[in-house]
Amino acid sequence: MASWKEIDTHAKEWTKTAGKRLRESFKETLNISTKSNRNDLVTNMDKETEEFFITKIKENYPDHRILGEEGMGEGVTDLNGIVWIIDPIDGTMNFIHQQRNFAISIGIYENGVGKIGLIYDVVHDELYHAVKGQGAYMNDVKLQELEPVALSDMILSLNATWVTENKRIDPAILSKLVKDIRGTRSYGSAAIELAYTAAGRVDGYISLRLAPWDVAGGAVLVEEVGGLVTDLRGKPLDLVNGGSVFACRPVLHEEVLKKYLADY
């Protein structure tokens, strides 16, 4: 079996290569289509980037399996063995409209345990990366262990649509939380928001509906600096089917769960 160091080196190299190609695509005309609804966008670059990773993985690690957003990998229904969970462009709407605030996200898991996490903020050339047990980094700068902060000082990354009326949670639950903390932010990319949580740029991130490829890489990063990543009931993430996500600094994670999300 290949060493984790070799796998990590390859993943970083391929991610940087894919990011360069995405930057080059800014001057090209994108082929844009929709998936589940008119706001669920996909471009030719999403598909091209995922195909690039699949080709590289299969050439070098033919026994590894792949779970990707665009469905070009295998039909993965469990996390047995080594599984690459890939989002070729997390924040496709931002990629199309802003040409910033999007990322490549990769989580590599062995029998359900996150071993490697990579999030590449392509435009800012910030590669957040972690190998389990070896710390987390932004480029060559080691990220510090996350320390607790007071609830009243919390900056929470949260999509405003979750605070309005929806079928997944009583909006009063989140609106009370929002009123009690210092402020909220929204970047339109779960990967970037998880990377920012790991880096301490925000103190936590909540989403009511995410796919495995949205969070697999970021979960490794956040946990490697002492943060906690669960669903909104405090249970482990479902990295096969997806679901809600709550990533946060230690202590504060438990406080928010008990005080605001107990009735979720």
Short mmCIF file of C-alpha atoms in Angstrom, two decimals:
data_model
loop_
_atom_site.label_atom_id
_atom_site.label_comp_id
_atom_site.label_asym_id
_atom_site.label_seq_id
_atom_site.Cartn_x
_atom_site.Cartn_y
_atom_site.Cartn_z
CA MET A 1 0.00 0.00 0.00
CA ALA A 2 1.17 3.53 -0.77
CA SER A 3 2.16 5.65 2.21
CA TRP A 4 -0.10 8.46 3.38
CA LYS A 5 2.78 10.84 2.71
CA GLU A 6 2.84 9.82 -0.95
CA ILE A 7 -0.95 10.06 -1.24
CA ASP A 8 -0.90 13.49 0.39
CA THR A 9 1.84 14.71 -1.96
CA HIS A 10 -0.06 13.52 -5.02
CA ALA A 11 -3.34 15.04 -3.79
CA LYS A 12 -1.68 18.42 -3.28
CA GLU A 13 0.03 18.35 -6.68
CA TRP A 14 -3.17 17.41 -8.50
CA THR A 15 -5.17 20.03 -6.59
CA LYS A 16 -2.74 22.81 -7.52
CA THR A 17 -2.78 21.68 -11.17
CA ALA A 18 -6.59 21.62 -11.22
CA GLY A 19 -6.70 25.05 -9.59
CA LYS A 20 -4.40 26.51 -12.25
CA ARG A 21 -6.71 25.19 -14.94
CA LEU A 22 -9.72 26.75 -13.20
CA ARG A 23 -8.02 30.15 -13.08
CA GLU A 24 -7.19 29.86 -16.77
CA SER A 25 -10.86 29.14 -17.53
CA PHE A 26 -11.92 32.63 -16.34
CA LYS A 27 -11.35 34.04 -19.82
CA GLU A 28 -13.29 31.23 -21.50
CA THR A 29 -17.00 30.90 -22.14
CA LEU A 30 -18.46 28.40 -19.69
CA ASN A 31 -21.00 25.75 -20.61
CA ILE A 32 -23.51 26.13 -17.76
CA SER A 33 -26.42 23.79 -17.01
CA THR A 34 -28.66 22.99 -14.05
CA LYS A 35 -29.18 19.88 -11.96
CA SER A 36 -31.95 19.61 -9.33
CA ASN A 37 -33.22 23.19 -9.79
CA ARG A 38 -32.38 26.43 -11.62
CA ASN A 39 -29.98 27.51 -8.85
CA ASP A 40 -28.18 24.15 -8.67
CA LEU A 41 -25.59 24.95 -11.29
CA VAL A 42 -22.89 22.87 -12.93
CA THR A 43 -20.33 23.85 -15.55
CA ASN A 44 -18.08 22.04 -17.95
CA MET A 45 -15.22 22.91 -15.58
CA ASP A 46 -16.88 21.04 -12.69
CA LYS A 47 -17.01 17.94 -14.86
CA GLU A 48 -13.56 18.42 -16.37
CA THR A 49 -11.98 18.88 -12.95
CA GLU A 50 -13.63 15.78 -11.51
CA GLU A 51 -12.57 13.75 -14.54
CA PHE A 52 -8.99 14.97 -14.03
CA PHE A 53 -8.92 13.72 -10.43
CA ILE A 54 -10.53 10.40 -11.31
CA THR A 55 -7.97 9.76 -14.04
CA LYS A 56 -5.06 10.55 -11.73
CA ILE A 57 -6.42 8.47 -8.85
CA LYS A 58 -7.14 5.45 -11.02
CA GLU A 59 -3.72 5.62 -12.67
CA ASN A 60 -1.90 5.71 -9.33
CA TYR A 61 -4.25 4.01 -6.88
CA PRO A 62 -6.54 1.64 -8.77
CA ASP A 63 -7.82 0.04 -5.56
CA HIS A 64 -9.07 3.36 -4.14
CA ARG A 65 -12.71 4.31 -4.59
CA ILE A 66 -14.14 7.73 -5.47
CA LEU A 67 -17.26 9.60 -4.38
CA GLY A 68 -17.60 12.80 -6.39
CA GLU A 69 -20.26 15.47 -6.78
CA GLU A 70 -20.67 15.05 -10.51
CA GLY A 71 -21.21 11.29 -10.21
CA MET A 72 -18.32 10.21 -12.39
CA GLY A 73 -16.85 7.93 -9.74
CA GLU A 74 -18.25 4.63 -8.52
CA GLY A 75 -21.59 4.24 -6.81
CA VAL A 76 -20.11 4.41 -3.30
CA THR A 77 -22.55 3.21 -0.62
CA ASP A 78 -20.07 2.76 2.24
CA LEU A 79 -16.65 4.00 3.34
CA ASN A 80 -14.88 0.65 3.47
CA GLY A 81 -11.29 0.76 2.26
CA ILE A 82 -9.83 4.03 1.01
CA VAL A 83 -12.35 6.48 -0.45
CA TRP A 84 -11.63 9.87 -2.02
CA ILE A 85 -14.59 12.25 -1.50
CA ILE A 86 -14.25 15.07 -4.03
CA ASP A 87 -15.97 18.34 -4.81
CA PRO A 88 -14.27 19.69 -7.94
CA ILE A 89 -15.76 23.17 -7.46
CA ASP A 90 -17.46 23.91 -4.17
CA GLY A 91 -19.28 27.18 -4.73
CA THR A 92 -20.11 26.81 -8.42
CA MET A 93 -22.47 29.79 -8.30
CA ASN A 94 -19.63 31.96 -6.99
CA PHE A 95 -17.31 30.52 -9.65
CA ILE A 96 -19.77 31.58 -12.35
CA HIS A 97 -20.86 34.97 -10.99
CA GLN A 98 -17.85 36.20 -9.00
CA GLN A 99 -14.79 34.21 -10.10
CA ARG A 100 -13.86 34.00 -6.41
CA ASN A 101 -15.09 32.38 -3.16
CA PHE A 102 -15.00 28.83 -4.51
CA ALA A 103 -12.72 25.93 -3.67
CA ILE A 104 -11.60 22.43 -4.55
CA SER A 105 -12.39 20.12 -1.64
CA ILE A 106 -10.96 16.64 -1.07
CA GLY A 107 -11.35 14.29 1.88
CA ILE A 108 -9.56 10.93 1.84
CA TYR A 109 -11.00 8.37 4.26
CA GLU A 110 -9.94 4.90 5.32
CA ASN A 111 -12.71 2.70 6.70
CA GLY A 112 -14.68 5.81 7.63
CA VAL A 113 -11.82 7.66 9.32
CA GLY A 114 -10.64 10.93 7.77
CA LYS A 115 -6.94 10.65 6.96
CA ILE A 116 -6.34 13.64 4.66
CA GLY A 117 -8.24 16.88 4.16
CA LEU A 118 -7.55 19.44 1.44
CA ILE A 119 -9.38 22.67 0.65
CA TYR A 120 -7.91 24.91 -2.02
CA ASP A 121 -9.16 28.49 -2.23
CA VAL A 122 -8.17 28.78 -5.87
CA VAL A 123 -8.26 32.56 -6.36
CA HIS A 124 -6.43 33.42 -3.14
CA ASP A 125 -4.00 30.52 -3.65
CA GLU A 126 -4.64 29.31 -0.10
CA LEU A 127 -4.25 25.56 0.31
CA TYR A 128 -5.60 24.34 3.64
CA HIS A 129 -4.34 20.83 4.30
CA ALA A 130 -4.10 18.25 7.04
CA VAL A 131 -2.95 14.69 7.56
CA LYS A 132 -4.57 13.10 10.60
CA GLY A 133 -2.35 13.45 13.64
CA GLN A 134 0.10 15.84 11.98
CA GLY A 135 -1.61 19.20 12.40
CA ALA A 136 -3.36 21.44 9.88
CA TYR A 137 -1.81 24.12 7.69
CA MET A 138 -2.66 26.99 5.38
CA ASN A 139 0.07 26.75 2.75
CA ASP A 140 3.20 26.49 4.96
CA VAL A 141 1.71 28.17 8.03
CA LYS A 142 0.58 25.81 10.79
CA LEU A 143 -2.92 26.51 12.09
CA GLN A 144 -3.20 26.97 15.84
CA GLU A 145 -5.32 24.80 18.11
CA LEU A 146 -8.79 26.30 18.45
CA GLU A 147 -9.49 27.81 21.85
CA PRO A 148 -12.94 28.39 23.36
CA VAL A 149 -14.61 31.78 22.95
CA ALA A 150 -17.64 33.28 24.67
CA LEU A 151 -20.98 32.83 22.96
CA SER A 152 -21.45 36.60 22.87
CA ASP A 153 -18.19 36.92 20.89
CA MET A 154 -19.05 34.21 18.37
CA ILE A 155 -18.88 34.83 14.63
CA LEU A 156 -21.03 32.18 12.96
CA SER A 157 -20.95 31.30 9.29
CA LEU A 158 -24.56 30.74 8.29
CA ASN A 159 -26.60 30.97 5.11
CA ALA A 160 -29.42 33.45 5.71
CA THR A 161 -31.95 31.16 4.02
CA TRP A 162 -31.80 28.86 7.05
CA VAL A 163 -33.06 31.66 9.32
CA THR A 164 -36.16 32.15 7.20
CA GLU A 165 -39.12 29.79 7.17
CA ASN A 166 -38.20 26.29 5.99
CA LYS A 167 -39.20 22.70 6.53
CA ARG A 168 -35.96 21.55 8.16
CA ILE A 169 -35.85 23.62 11.32
CA ASP A 170 -38.02 26.15 13.18
CA PRO A 171 -36.54 29.51 12.13
CA ALA A 172 -37.05 30.76 15.68
CA ILE A 173 -34.27 28.41 16.84
CA LEU A 174 -31.64 29.92 14.58
CA SER A 175 -32.90 33.49 14.87
CA LYS A 176 -32.46 33.36 18.67
CA LEU A 177 -28.92 32.06 18.22
CA VAL A 178 -28.15 34.82 15.72
CA LYS A 179 -29.42 37.49 18.14
CA ASP A 180 -27.23 36.21 20.98
CA ILE A 181 -23.89 36.08 19.12
CA ARG A 182 -21.63 38.83 17.81
CA GLY A 183 -22.34 38.36 14.10
CA THR A 184 -22.81 36.12 11.08
CA ARG A 185 -21.03 35.66 7.77
CA SER A 186 -21.85 33.79 4.57
CA TYR A 187 -19.37 32.94 1.83
CA GLY A 188 -21.41 30.63 -0.40
CA SER A 189 -18.95 27.74 -0.19
CA ALA A 190 -19.14 25.14 2.57
CA ALA A 191 -15.52 24.18 1.96
CA ILE A 192 -14.26 27.73 2.46
CA GLU A 193 -16.45 28.20 5.52
CA LEU A 194 -15.07 25.01 7.07
CA ALA A 195 -11.52 26.08 6.20
CA TYR A 196 -12.17 29.44 7.86
CA THR A 197 -13.51 27.62 10.93
CA ALA A 198 -10.31 25.58 11.11
CA ALA A 199 -8.23 28.75 10.71
CA GLY A 200 -10.19 30.62 13.41
CA ARG A 201 -11.46 33.22 10.95
CA VAL A 202 -14.99 32.28 12.02
CA ASP A 203 -15.94 30.42 15.18
CA GLY A 204 -18.45 28.03 13.73
CA TYR A 205 -20.45 26.97 10.69
CA ILE A 206 -24.01 25.66 10.41
CA SER A 207 -25.79 24.22 7.42
CA LEU A 208 -28.99 22.21 7.37
CA ARG A 209 -28.31 20.33 4.16
CA LEU A 210 -24.96 19.35 2.70
CA ALA A 211 -23.63 16.48 0.62
CA PRO A 212 -20.62 14.38 1.71
CA TRP A 213 -18.28 16.09 -0.78
CA ASP A 214 -19.16 19.49 0.71
CA VAL A 215 -17.77 18.60 4.14
CA ALA A 216 -15.40 15.61 3.90
CA GLY A 217 -12.20 17.62 3.51
CA GLY A 218 -13.19 20.38 5.91
CA ALA A 219 -14.15 17.95 8.67
CA VAL A 220 -10.59 16.59 8.74
CA LEU A 221 -9.18 20.12 8.96
CA VAL A 222 -11.46 21.29 11.77
CA GLU A 223 -10.94 18.17 13.86
CA GLU A 224 -7.18 18.35 13.42
CA VAL A 225 -7.10 21.72 15.23
CA GLY A 226 -9.36 20.56 18.06
CA GLY A 227 -12.73 21.63 16.69
CA LEU A 228 -15.84 19.47 16.58
CA VAL A 229 -17.86 18.53 13.52
CA THR A 230 -21.25 16.84 13.94
CA ASP A 231 -24.76 17.11 12.63
CA LEU A 232 -27.21 19.47 14.36
CA ARG A 233 -28.10 16.77 16.86
CA GLY A 234 -24.49 16.24 17.86
CA LYS A 235 -24.21 12.93 16.03
CA PRO A 236 -21.40 11.91 13.63
CA LEU A 237 -21.68 13.14 10.06
CA ASP A 238 -23.19 10.87 7.45
CA LEU A 239 -20.49 10.93 4.78
CA VAL A 240 -22.40 8.62 2.45
CA ASN A 241 -25.81 10.29 2.35
CA GLY A 242 -25.10 13.79 3.70
CA GLY A 243 -27.23 15.87 6.06
CA SER A 244 -26.92 18.77 8.49
CA VAL A 245 -23.53 20.05 9.69
CA PHE A 246 -22.33 21.96 12.74
CA ALA A 247 -18.59 22.67 12.92
CA CYS A 248 -17.35 24.77 15.81
CA ARG A 249 -14.70 25.58 18.36
CA PRO A 250 -14.57 23.25 21.39
CA VAL A 251 -16.82 24.03 24.40
CA LEU A 252 -18.81 26.50 22.29
CA HIS A 253 -20.00 23.57 20.17
CA GLU A 254 -21.54 21.89 23.21
CA GLU A 255 -23.03 25.15 24.49
CA VAL A 256 -24.80 25.89 21.22
CA LEU A 257 -26.09 22.32 20.95
CA LYS A 258 -27.56 22.35 24.46
CA LYS A 259 -28.87 25.90 24.52
CA TYR A 260 -30.26 26.29 21.00
CA LEU A 261 -30.39 23.00 19.13
CA ALA A 262 -31.72 20.62 21.79
CA ASP A 263 -35.21 20.75 20.23
CA TYR A 264 -34.04 20.41 16.63
#
